[in-house]
Amino acid sequence: MSLTETPAAAPLPRTPLDDAVPAALDPAAVAELRGRVHGPVYVAGDDGMAAEVAAWNLAVTHTPAVAVGATCAADVAAAVSFAAAHGLPVAVQATGHGPVRNADGALMITTRRMQGVAVDPARRTARVEAGVKWQKVVAAAAEHGLAGLCGSSSDVGVVGYTLGGGLGPLGRRHGFAADAVVSVEIVTADGVLRTVCAETEPELFWAVRGGKGNFGVVTALEFELFRVPALVAGGLFFAGRDAAAVLHAYRAWAPTLPEEVGTSVAVLRLPPVEELPPPLRGQTVVHLRYVYAGEDPELGTALVAPMQAAGEVLLGGVGPMPTTALDAVHMDPTDPMPGWEKGMLLAELTEETVDAFLAAAGPDVQVPLVMAEIRQMGGALARPARVPDAVPGRGAAWSVFVIGPMVPELAEVVPAVGRGVLAALAPWAAPGGMVNFLGDVSGPEEVLAAWDPASAERLLAVKRAVDPDDVFSTGYALRGRGA
């Protein structure tokens, strides 16, 4: 299956999260909603509904009862108020990159029309509206010699990524994207737009930074930007036959690096398509990703040297790079595709861990996975945010993430294989999980298990306070009622 093909996707299996019941909608009430919002409003069966709610992840086909194409915070407030009045759960989508389930029977708010970006170079901050992708922020910040804490792909929406923590290539140097948030503009279940910060509503501010979309619809974020004096970055594609040597070298090398360096290594199974360079077409390779964001570019170049001799390099290189080119490090796909994904955290990466990873997902195993990645954590990712937030997983040393194509002929196989890879690494697991990497979850209990018990109870207390009726019960949902 080509990464650039878009075959009919297999739906993600239903779970207890998919319990929304469509309500009968009064046409007069829908007409009133249309009169209150500036963007389009669709109901089930309308022409344009499918296009409005289409997700980047083609494994998800949304069938909401109502869709509101929000253009501003007032539109969002009107939509949330309508949903609460009519007993509809609320779902939100900017780009639809995640593996969340069908928002069946819900009111879906699409935010992609909300495109405001304002950079304050004096304060080194950016205010970003709900529909903005990272690529727009990266470009605007770079004009002032600044950078935001983008992920491996700038094609992803800023708000959803940040609310789930936000683990990017600059993370070991500057922390999670959520750690940099200064204030949040959010519409809560009562339809009220609030500006939330550490001084105004500290508990909600703590919860929303890491608690994903459980507490309302975030219409804008303000967050810190950072200076990156010298960026040395790139990637090396090693021949698959050298996977063991490369991964064992990586295991020994990565812990020696300063926190100015972010790294990951992935086994990639690449399709035989012309879009790829000839050395990579149809190959299973090991991809080392490397980002140095420090003061000394010569040091940044020297630090990666030990890995360049770890195996046969088919393609790639490391060198000076502008922040606007960071997508070239991971080379994530940009075309929509159907995907199944899931992650876990590791406390350690031993020789036995690497052997288990290779036995489950290495080049010598026939598995239908596009990627199996090990990403280095630690550094600023291990320290509490300056203003504490709900981002879990800080105690882990490594993150593991697997992705497979969720096409009909593999709909049962890919999840089983992916979970099998993670199960093989269970002896080295760290507690909790990264919210953005939870992937396919069985229900609210699995979501809540991402946090330690004290943080989980604190999140539920905030949920009960601001959303007692579980208006926001789609996606990675917690439960306010009966919790």
GROMACS .gro file of C-alpha atoms in nm:
model
  483
    1MET     CA    1   0.000   0.000   0.000
    2SER     CA    2   0.142   0.332  -0.102
    3LEU     CA    3   0.171   0.613   0.147
    4THR     CA    4   0.035   0.836  -0.128
    5GLU     CA    5  -0.264   0.617  -0.216
    6THR     CA    6  -0.603   0.668  -0.052
    7PRO     CA    7  -0.794   0.337  -0.069
    8ALA     CA    8  -1.129   0.291   0.097
    9ALA     CA    9  -1.055   0.284   0.466
   10ALA     CA   10  -1.171   0.033   0.721
   11PRO     CA   11  -1.356   0.200   1.006
   12LEU     CA   12  -1.202   0.188   1.349
   13PRO     CA   13  -1.388  -0.068   1.564
   14ARG     CA   14  -1.664   0.072   1.782
   15THR     CA   15  -1.610   0.103   2.156
   16PRO     CA   16  -1.800   0.249   2.453
   17LEU     CA   17  -1.688   0.593   2.333
   18ASP     CA   18  -1.930   0.559   2.043
   19ASP     CA   19  -2.246   0.593   2.247
   20ALA     CA   20  -2.394   0.915   2.112
   21VAL     CA   21  -2.763   0.889   2.018
   22PRO     CA   22  -2.878   1.124   1.741
   23ALA     CA   23  -3.150   1.357   1.857
   24ALA     CA   24  -3.446   1.460   1.646
   25LEU     CA   25  -3.373   1.814   1.537
   26ASP     CA   26  -3.642   2.073   1.493
   27PRO     CA   27  -3.595   2.243   1.153
   28ALA     CA   28  -3.688   2.574   1.312
   29ALA     CA   29  -3.416   2.532   1.572
   30VAL     CA   30  -3.160   2.453   1.300
   31ALA     CA   31  -3.276   2.760   1.107
   32GLU     CA   32  -3.224   2.969   1.419
   33LEU     CA   33  -2.873   2.826   1.459
   34ARG     CA   34  -2.796   2.917   1.099
   35GLY     CA   35  -2.904   3.269   1.176
   36ARG     CA   36  -2.669   3.293   1.472
   37VAL     CA   37  -2.344   3.176   1.310
   38HIS     CA   38  -2.139   3.326   1.031
   39GLY     CA   39  -2.017   2.994   0.890
   40PRO     CA   40  -2.211   2.714   0.722
   41VAL     CA   41  -2.440   2.478   0.912
   42TYR     CA   42  -2.519   2.130   0.779
   43VAL     CA   43  -2.752   1.860   0.903
   44ALA     CA   44  -2.734   1.491   0.820
   45GLY     CA   45  -2.821   1.437   0.454
   46ASP     CA   46  -2.723   1.786   0.337
   47ASP     CA   47  -2.500   1.826   0.035
   48GLY     CA   48  -2.163   1.942   0.162
   49MET     CA   49  -2.182   1.765   0.498
   50ALA     CA   50  -1.932   1.493   0.402
   51ALA     CA   51  -1.678   1.743   0.273
   52GLU     CA   52  -1.720   1.963   0.580
   53VAL     CA   53  -1.641   1.684   0.827
   54ALA     CA   54  -1.383   1.490   0.619
   55ALA     CA   55  -1.076   1.394   0.824
   56TRP     CA   56  -0.712   1.370   0.716
   57ASN     CA   57  -0.708   1.020   0.863
   58LEU     CA   58  -0.923   0.839   0.609
   59ALA     CA   59  -0.993   0.556   0.853
   60VAL     CA   60  -1.245   0.790   1.014
   61THR     CA   61  -1.573   0.881   0.842
   62HIS     CA   62  -1.777   1.117   1.055
   63THR     CA   63  -2.158   1.112   1.047
   64PRO     CA   64  -2.264   1.388   1.286
   65ALA     CA   65  -2.620   1.506   1.324
   66VAL     CA   66  -2.508   1.866   1.274
   67ALA     CA   67  -2.189   2.030   1.154
   68VAL     CA   68  -2.099   2.393   1.213
   69GLY     CA   69  -1.816   2.549   1.015
   70ALA     CA   70  -1.704   2.801   1.275
   71THR     CA   71  -1.542   3.126   1.164
   72CYS     CA   72  -1.496   3.283   1.507
   73ALA     CA   73  -1.536   3.224   1.880
   74ALA     CA   74  -1.895   3.353   1.868
   75ASP     CA   75  -1.982   3.078   1.619
   76VAL     CA   76  -1.832   2.820   1.853
   77ALA     CA   77  -2.027   2.956   2.150
   78ALA     CA   78  -2.353   2.946   1.952
   79ALA     CA   79  -2.285   2.588   1.841
   80VAL     CA   80  -2.203   2.465   2.192
   81SER     CA   81  -2.512   2.632   2.335
   82PHE     CA   82  -2.727   2.468   2.065
   83ALA     CA   83  -2.574   2.127   2.135
   84ALA     CA   84  -2.628   2.155   2.509
   85ALA     CA   85  -2.989   2.265   2.459
   86HIS     CA   86  -3.064   1.971   2.228
   87GLY     CA   87  -2.877   1.696   2.412
   88LEU     CA   88  -2.605   1.656   2.150
   89PRO     CA   89  -2.245   1.571   2.234
   90VAL     CA   90  -1.990   1.809   2.083
   91ALA     CA   91  -1.699   1.700   1.866
   92VAL     CA   92  -1.430   1.931   1.729
   93GLN     CA   93  -1.208   1.895   1.425
   94ALA     CA   94  -0.941   2.115   1.273
   95THR     CA   95  -0.747   1.878   1.047
   96GLY     CA   96  -0.858   1.530   1.156
   97HIS     CA   97  -0.510   1.380   1.180
   98GLY     CA   98  -0.589   1.174   1.487
   99PRO     CA   99  -0.745   0.826   1.502
  100VAL     CA  100  -1.055   0.937   1.694
  101ARG     CA  101  -1.380   0.760   1.620
  102ASN     CA  102  -1.682   0.863   1.421
  103ALA     CA  103  -1.863   1.153   1.587
  104ASP     CA  104  -2.189   0.973   1.511
  105GLY     CA  105  -2.496   1.175   1.605
  106ALA     CA  106  -2.294   1.458   1.756
  107LEU     CA  107  -2.267   1.824   1.672
  108MET     CA  108  -1.929   1.865   1.506
  109ILE     CA  109  -1.758   2.203   1.507
  110THR     CA  110  -1.499   2.237   1.233
  111THR     CA  111  -1.248   2.511   1.305
  112ARG     CA  112  -1.036   2.522   0.990
  113ARG     CA  113  -1.176   2.867   0.892
  114MET     CA  114  -1.032   3.020   1.210
  115GLN     CA  115  -0.691   3.117   1.075
  116GLY     CA  116  -0.568   3.411   1.282
  117VAL     CA  117  -0.199   3.418   1.376
  118ALA     CA  118  -0.034   3.712   1.555
  119VAL     CA  119   0.331   3.708   1.664
  120ASP     CA  120   0.454   3.948   1.931
  121PRO     CA  121   0.833   3.952   1.885
  122ALA     CA  122   0.888   4.173   2.189
  123ARG     CA  123   0.710   3.930   2.422
  124ARG     CA  124   0.817   3.629   2.215
  125THR     CA  125   0.463   3.495   2.200
  126ALA     CA  126   0.211   3.394   1.938
  127ARG     CA  127  -0.168   3.401   1.951
  128VAL     CA  128  -0.311   3.132   1.725
  129GLU     CA  129  -0.672   3.056   1.641
  130ALA     CA  130  -0.823   2.709   1.648
  131GLY     CA  131  -0.790   2.608   1.281
  132VAL     CA  132  -0.427   2.703   1.225
  133LYS     CA  133  -0.169   2.445   1.122
  134TRP     CA  134   0.184   2.462   1.255
  135GLN     CA  135   0.329   2.550   0.914
  136LYS     CA  136   0.167   2.894   0.935
  137VAL     CA  137   0.307   2.957   1.283
  138VAL     CA  138   0.653   2.831   1.191
  139ALA     CA  139   0.671   3.074   0.898
  140ALA     CA  140   0.538   3.371   1.097
  141ALA     CA  141   0.772   3.309   1.390
  142ALA     CA  142   1.076   3.258   1.167
  143GLU     CA  143   1.039   3.613   1.035
  144HIS     CA  144   1.143   3.726   1.384
  145GLY     CA  145   1.410   3.462   1.443
  146LEU     CA  146   1.176   3.262   1.667
  147ALA     CA  147   1.028   2.913   1.674
  148GLY     CA  148   0.732   2.741   1.831
  149LEU     CA  149   0.735   2.389   1.970
  150CYS     CA  150   0.603   2.220   1.656
  151GLY     CA  151   0.579   1.844   1.619
  152SER     CA  152   0.741   1.624   1.359
  153SER     CA  153   0.497   1.753   1.095
  154SER     CA  154   0.391   2.115   1.048
  155ASP     CA  155   0.080   1.994   0.864
  156VAL     CA  156  -0.085   1.918   1.199
  157GLY     CA  157  -0.319   2.161   1.376
  158VAL     CA  158  -0.166   2.366   1.656
  159VAL     CA  159  -0.449   2.347   1.909
  160GLY     CA  160  -0.521   1.973   1.914
  161TYR     CA  161  -0.151   1.888   1.916
  162THR     CA  162  -0.080   2.129   2.202
  163LEU     CA  163  -0.377   2.031   2.418
  164GLY     CA  164  -0.257   1.669   2.403
  165GLY     CA  165   0.088   1.769   2.530
  166GLY     CA  166   0.280   1.822   2.208
  167LEU     CA  167   0.603   1.621   2.182
  168GLY     CA  168   0.827   1.766   1.913
  169PRO     CA  169   1.191   1.768   1.800
  170LEU     CA  170   1.273   2.068   2.024
  171GLY     CA  171   1.110   1.906   2.326
  172ARG     CA  172   1.422   1.792   2.510
  173ARG     CA  173   1.546   2.151   2.494
  174HIS     CA  174   1.225   2.342   2.567
  175GLY     CA  175   0.966   2.093   2.694
  176PHE     CA  176   0.619   2.001   2.573
  177ALA     CA  177   0.422   2.246   2.361
  178ALA     CA  178   0.159   2.262   2.637
  179ASP     CA  179   0.426   2.383   2.880
  180ALA     CA  180   0.470   2.698   2.672
  181VAL     CA  181   0.102   2.800   2.676
  182VAL     CA  182   0.040   3.139   2.838
  183SER     CA  183  -0.338   3.159   2.805
  184VAL     CA  184  -0.630   2.969   2.657
  185GLU     CA  185  -0.950   3.104   2.504
  186ILE     CA  186  -1.212   2.834   2.553
  187VAL     CA  187  -1.588   2.792   2.517
  188THR     CA  188  -1.711   2.571   2.799
  189ALA     CA  189  -2.026   2.360   2.812
  190ASP     CA  190  -2.237   2.655   2.929
  191GLY     CA  191  -2.162   2.831   2.599
  192VAL     CA  192  -1.944   3.094   2.768
  193LEU     CA  193  -1.616   3.209   2.613
  194ARG     CA  194  -1.350   3.233   2.882
  195THR     CA  195  -0.991   3.351   2.872
  196VAL     CA  196  -0.811   3.117   3.109
  197CYS     CA  197  -0.464   3.152   3.257
  198ALA     CA  198  -0.280   3.066   3.576
  199GLU     CA  199  -0.416   3.375   3.751
  200THR     CA  200  -0.782   3.363   3.645
  201GLU     CA  201  -0.883   2.995   3.656
  202PRO     CA  202  -0.582   2.791   3.767
  203GLU     CA  203  -0.752   2.450   3.784
  204LEU     CA  204  -0.905   2.471   3.436
  205PHE     CA  205  -0.579   2.613   3.302
  206TRP     CA  206  -0.391   2.318   3.453
  207ALA     CA  207  -0.636   2.062   3.313
  208VAL     CA  208  -0.678   2.188   2.958
  209ARG     CA  209  -0.300   2.186   2.899
  210GLY     CA  210  -0.262   1.810   2.858
  211GLY     CA  211  -0.625   1.706   2.904
  212LYS     CA  212  -0.707   1.738   2.535
  213GLY     CA  213  -1.063   1.846   2.442
  214ASN     CA  214  -1.242   1.733   2.757
  215PHE     CA  215  -1.322   2.074   2.901
  216GLY     CA  216  -1.446   2.283   2.612
  217VAL     CA  217  -1.368   2.406   2.263
  218VAL     CA  218  -1.043   2.601   2.254
  219THR     CA  219  -1.083   2.890   2.011
  220ALA     CA  220  -0.732   3.034   2.050
  221LEU     CA  221  -0.404   2.975   2.231
  222GLU     CA  222  -0.130   3.216   2.331
  223PHE     CA  223   0.208   3.053   2.381
  224GLU     CA  224   0.578   3.129   2.411
  225LEU     CA  225   0.816   3.126   2.118
  226PHE     CA  226   1.186   3.045   2.146
  227ARG     CA  227   1.510   3.154   1.992
  228VAL     CA  228   1.707   2.873   1.828
  229PRO     CA  229   2.063   3.005   1.792
  230ALA     CA  230   2.194   2.719   1.579
  231LEU     CA  231   1.987   2.440   1.429
  232VAL     CA  232   2.173   2.136   1.296
  233ALA     CA  233   1.934   1.867   1.184
  234GLY     CA  234   1.854   1.596   0.936
  235GLY     CA  235   1.806   1.225   0.897
  236LEU     CA  236   1.997   0.916   0.793
  237PHE     CA  237   1.835   0.619   0.619
  238PHE     CA  238   2.021   0.296   0.697
  239ALA     CA  239   1.986  -0.031   0.510
  240GLY     CA  240   1.741  -0.263   0.680
  241ARG     CA  241   1.996  -0.544   0.705
  242ASP     CA  242   2.192  -0.324   0.948
  243ALA     CA  243   1.893  -0.264   1.176
  244ALA     CA  244   2.036  -0.452   1.474
  245ALA     CA  245   2.369  -0.273   1.457
  246VAL     CA  246   2.205   0.068   1.415
  247LEU     CA  247   1.951   0.025   1.693
  248HIS     CA  248   2.205  -0.109   1.939
  249ALA     CA  249   2.441   0.177   1.853
  250TYR     CA  250   2.152   0.419   1.903
  251ARG     CA  251   2.069   0.265   2.240
  252ALA     CA  252   2.421   0.334   2.363
  253TRP     CA  253   2.465   0.674   2.193
  254ALA     CA  254   2.142   0.863   2.260
  255PRO     CA  255   2.171   0.874   2.642
  256THR     CA  256   2.510   1.046   2.610
  257LEU     CA  257   2.361   1.347   2.430
  258PRO     CA  258   2.292   1.686   2.589
  259GLU     CA  259   1.931   1.801   2.607
  260GLU     CA  260   1.988   2.039   2.318
  261VAL     CA  261   1.960   1.726   2.100
  262GLY     CA  262   1.637   1.549   2.012
  263THR     CA  263   1.649   1.209   1.843
  264SER     CA  264   1.434   0.921   1.732
  265VAL     CA  265   1.486   0.608   1.529
  266ALA     CA  266   1.225   0.423   1.328
  267VAL     CA  267   1.187   0.110   1.120
  268LEU     CA  268   1.006   0.222   0.804
  269ARG     CA  269   0.847  -0.004   0.545
  270LEU     CA  270   0.839   0.213   0.236
  271PRO     CA  271   0.619   0.159  -0.071
  272PRO     CA  272   0.763   0.110  -0.422
  273VAL     CA  273   0.649   0.448  -0.555
  274GLU     CA  274   0.825   0.694  -0.781
  275GLU     CA  275   0.783   0.976  -0.529
  276LEU     CA  276   1.058   0.814  -0.321
  277PRO     CA  277   1.428   0.827  -0.414
  278PRO     CA  278   1.544   0.504  -0.582
  279PRO     CA  279   1.751   0.380  -0.284
  280LEU     CA  280   1.438   0.382  -0.065
  281ARG     CA  281   1.167   0.253  -0.298
  282GLY     CA  282   1.005  -0.061  -0.165
  283GLN     CA  283   1.268  -0.096   0.106
  284THR     CA  284   1.252  -0.156   0.477
  285VAL     CA  285   1.496   0.090   0.630
  286VAL     CA  286   1.603   0.233   0.964
  287HIS     CA  287   1.559   0.609   0.980
  288LEU     CA  288   1.761   0.807   1.236
  289ARG     CA  289   1.616   1.153   1.307
  290TYR     CA  290   1.842   1.418   1.465
  291VAL     CA  291   1.790   1.779   1.577
  292TYR     CA  292   2.048   1.991   1.760
  293ALA     CA  293   1.913   2.325   1.887
  294GLY     CA  294   2.200   2.478   2.082
  295GLU     CA  295   2.467   2.745   2.062
  296ASP     CA  296   2.746   2.565   1.877
  297PRO     CA  297   2.679   2.431   1.525
  298GLU     CA  298   3.014   2.255   1.515
  299LEU     CA  299   2.919   2.062   1.827
  300GLY     CA  300   2.584   1.981   1.671
  301THR     CA  301   2.759   1.826   1.374
  302ALA     CA  302   3.016   1.643   1.583
  303LEU     CA  303   2.763   1.483   1.815
  304VAL     CA  304   2.595   1.285   1.536
  305ALA     CA  305   2.923   1.152   1.393
  306PRO     CA  306   2.928   0.824   1.593
  307MET     CA  307   2.599   0.714   1.436
  308GLN     CA  308   2.709   0.779   1.079
  309ALA     CA  309   2.929   0.470   1.094
  310ALA     CA  310   2.667   0.245   1.255
  311GLY     CA  311   2.555   0.092   0.926
  312GLU     CA  312   2.524   0.145   0.552
  313VAL     CA  313   2.370   0.487   0.487
  314LEU     CA  314   2.143   0.469   0.183
  315LEU     CA  315   2.047   0.835   0.185
  316GLY     CA  316   2.040   1.144   0.400
  317GLY     CA  317   2.260   1.380   0.588
  318VAL     CA  318   2.278   1.622   0.879
  319GLY     CA  319   2.367   1.989   0.857
  320PRO     CA  320   2.258   2.348   0.926
  321MET     CA  321   1.884   2.391   0.875
  322PRO     CA  322   1.633   2.675   0.914
  323THR     CA  323   1.340   2.610   1.145
  324THR     CA  324   1.110   2.638   0.843
  325ALA     CA  325   1.264   2.315   0.706
  326LEU     CA  326   1.217   2.095   1.013
  327ASP     CA  327   0.963   1.878   0.833
  328ALA     CA  328   1.257   1.735   0.638
  329VAL     CA  329   1.382   1.558   0.951
  330HIS     CA  330   1.094   1.312   0.995
  331MET     CA  331   0.950   1.337   0.642
  332ASP     CA  332   0.599   1.254   0.761
  333PRO     CA  333   0.341   1.202   0.483
  334THR     CA  334   0.128   1.502   0.391
  335ASP     CA  335  -0.138   1.335   0.176
  336PRO     CA  336  -0.444   1.197   0.360
  337MET     CA  337  -0.424   0.827   0.438
  338PRO     CA  338  -0.611   0.572   0.650
  339GLY     CA  339  -0.410   0.487   0.957
  340TRP     CA  340  -0.420   0.292   1.282
  341GLU     CA  341  -0.177   0.404   1.549
  342LYS     CA  342  -0.087   0.346   1.910
  343GLY     CA  343   0.196   0.426   2.148
  344MET     CA  344   0.345   0.345   2.485
  345LEU     CA  345   0.620   0.471   2.715
  346LEU     CA  346   0.939   0.295   2.819
  347ALA     CA  347   1.134   0.336   3.140
  348GLU     CA  348   1.453   0.206   2.981
  349LEU     CA  349   1.599   0.089   2.653
  350THR     CA  350   1.824  -0.206   2.724
  351GLU     CA  351   1.994  -0.452   2.494
  352GLU     CA  352   1.704  -0.690   2.560
  353THR     CA  353   1.451  -0.415   2.479
  354VAL     CA  354   1.607  -0.354   2.140
  355ASP     CA  355   1.616  -0.727   2.067
  356ALA     CA  356   1.247  -0.756   2.156
  357PHE     CA  357   1.162  -0.456   1.937
  358LEU     CA  358   1.349  -0.607   1.641
  359ALA     CA  359   1.189  -0.948   1.693
  360ALA     CA  360   0.842  -0.788   1.684
  361ALA     CA  361   0.884  -0.513   1.423
  362GLY     CA  362   1.231  -0.539   1.267
  363PRO     CA  363   1.308  -0.582   0.897
  364ASP     CA  364   1.322  -0.962   0.927
  365VAL     CA  365   0.957  -0.981   1.034
  366GLN     CA  366   0.669  -0.963   0.788
  367VAL     CA  367   0.431  -0.716   0.955
  368PRO     CA  368   0.184  -0.468   0.798
  369LEU     CA  369   0.323  -0.162   0.974
  370VAL     CA  370   0.433   0.160   0.806
  371MET     CA  371   0.643   0.270   1.103
  372ALA     CA  372   0.766   0.150   1.440
  373GLU     CA  373   0.946   0.432   1.619
  374ILE     CA  374   1.150   0.479   1.935
  375ARG     CA  375   1.177   0.843   2.041
  376GLN     CA  376   1.411   0.978   2.306
  377MET     CA  377   1.258   1.174   2.594
  378GLY     CA  378   1.423   1.322   2.901
  379GLY     CA  379   1.577   1.668   2.930
  380ALA     CA  380   1.313   1.941   2.961
  381LEU     CA  381   1.045   1.680   2.890
  382ALA     CA  382   1.124   1.522   3.227
  383ARG     CA  383   1.088   1.844   3.426
  384PRO     CA  384   0.761   1.997   3.548
  385ALA     CA  385   0.636   2.292   3.348
  386ARG     CA  386   0.715   2.633   3.496
  387VAL     CA  387   0.338   2.667   3.544
  388PRO     CA  388   0.234   2.308   3.621
  389ASP     CA  389   0.002   2.138   3.371
  390ALA     CA  390  -0.168   1.803   3.320
  391VAL     CA  391   0.073   1.662   3.061
  392PRO     CA  392   0.148   1.300   3.163
  393GLY     CA  393   0.449   1.083   3.086
  394ARG     CA  394   0.732   1.298   3.219
  395GLY     CA  395   0.889   1.007   3.401
  396ALA     CA  396   0.947   0.804   3.085
  397ALA     CA  397   1.281   0.781   2.910
  398TRP     CA  398   1.149   0.673   2.570
  399SER     CA  399   0.830   0.678   2.365
  400VAL     CA  400   0.733   0.400   2.123
  401PHE     CA  401   0.483   0.460   1.843
  402VAL     CA  402   0.351   0.226   1.575
  403ILE     CA  403   0.142   0.306   1.265
  404GLY     CA  404  -0.023   0.075   1.015
  405PRO     CA  405  -0.251   0.119   0.712
  406MET     CA  406  -0.616   0.083   0.815
  407VAL     CA  407  -0.747  -0.055   0.487
  408PRO     CA  408  -1.033  -0.310   0.469
  409GLU     CA  409  -0.818  -0.614   0.397
  410LEU     CA  410  -0.601  -0.536   0.702
  411ALA     CA  411  -0.868  -0.402   0.937
  412GLU     CA  412  -0.827  -0.682   1.189
  413VAL     CA  413  -0.463  -0.762   1.128
  414VAL     CA  414  -0.304  -0.418   1.175
  415PRO     CA  415  -0.445  -0.351   1.525
  416ALA     CA  416  -0.351  -0.700   1.638
  417VAL     CA  417   0.003  -0.668   1.506
  418GLY     CA  418   0.049  -0.318   1.641
  419ARG     CA  419  -0.070  -0.414   1.986
  420GLY     CA  420   0.155  -0.719   1.967
  421VAL     CA  421   0.463  -0.501   1.911
  422LEU     CA  422   0.377  -0.293   2.216
  423ALA     CA  423   0.302  -0.603   2.423
  424ALA     CA  424   0.648  -0.738   2.342
  425LEU     CA  425   0.794  -0.428   2.511
  426ALA     CA  426   0.574  -0.449   2.821
  427PRO     CA  427   0.859  -0.564   3.051
  428TRP     CA  428   1.022  -0.222   3.004
  429ALA     CA  429   0.708  -0.008   3.012
  430ALA     CA  430   0.685   0.315   3.207
  431PRO     CA  431   0.357   0.412   3.376
  432GLY     CA  432   0.103   0.623   3.190
  433GLY     CA  433   0.099   0.740   2.833
  434MET     CA  434   0.119   1.034   2.596
  435VAL     CA  435  -0.235   1.151   2.518
  436ASN     CA  436  -0.161   1.231   2.152
  437PHE     CA  437  -0.011   0.884   2.111
  438LEU     CA  438  -0.289   0.685   2.281
  439GLY     CA  439  -0.427   0.596   1.940
  440ASP     CA  440  -0.699   0.333   1.935
  441VAL     CA  441  -0.847   0.321   2.287
  442SER     CA  442  -1.107   0.091   2.439
  443GLY     CA  443  -1.286   0.357   2.642
  444PRO     CA  444  -1.256   0.633   2.904
  445GLU     CA  445  -1.077   0.404   3.149
  446GLU     CA  446  -0.787   0.356   2.912
  447VAL     CA  447  -0.770   0.730   2.851
  448LEU     CA  448  -0.768   0.804   3.223
  449ALA     CA  449  -0.486   0.551   3.276
  450ALA     CA  450  -0.250   0.789   3.096
  451TRP     CA  451  -0.225   0.986   3.422
  452ASP     CA  452  -0.116   0.892   3.771
  453PRO     CA  453  -0.410   0.841   4.012
  454ALA     CA  454  -0.383   1.182   4.177
  455SER     CA  455  -0.375   1.368   3.846
  456ALA     CA  456  -0.658   1.153   3.710
  457GLU     CA  457  -0.882   1.242   4.005
  458ARG     CA  458  -0.791   1.608   3.969
  459LEU     CA  459  -0.885   1.599   3.600
  460LEU     CA  460  -1.218   1.435   3.681
  461ALA     CA  461  -1.289   1.703   3.941
  462VAL     CA  462  -1.234   1.975   3.681
  463LYS     CA  463  -1.448   1.780   3.433
  464ARG     CA  464  -1.733   1.757   3.682
  465ALA     CA  465  -1.706   2.129   3.752
  466VAL     CA  466  -1.706   2.260   3.394
  467ASP     CA  467  -1.880   1.980   3.199
  468PRO     CA  468  -2.099   1.781   3.441
  469ASP     CA  469  -2.330   1.664   3.161
  470ASP     CA  470  -2.048   1.532   2.940
  471VAL     CA  471  -2.119   1.762   2.649
  472PHE     CA  472  -1.759   1.701   2.540
  473SER     CA  473  -1.767   1.322   2.529
  474THR     CA  474  -1.608   1.239   2.193
  475GLY     CA  475  -1.244   1.171   2.109
  476TYR     CA  476  -1.020   1.099   2.407
  477ALA     CA  477  -1.306   1.145   2.649
  478LEU     CA  478  -1.316   1.146   3.024
  479ARG     CA  479  -1.650   1.112   3.198
  480GLY     CA  480  -1.791   1.374   3.436
  481ARG     CA  481  -2.115   1.198   3.527
  482GLY     CA  482  -2.085   0.918   3.780
  483ALA     CA  483  -1.707   0.954   3.794
   0.00000   0.00000   0.00000
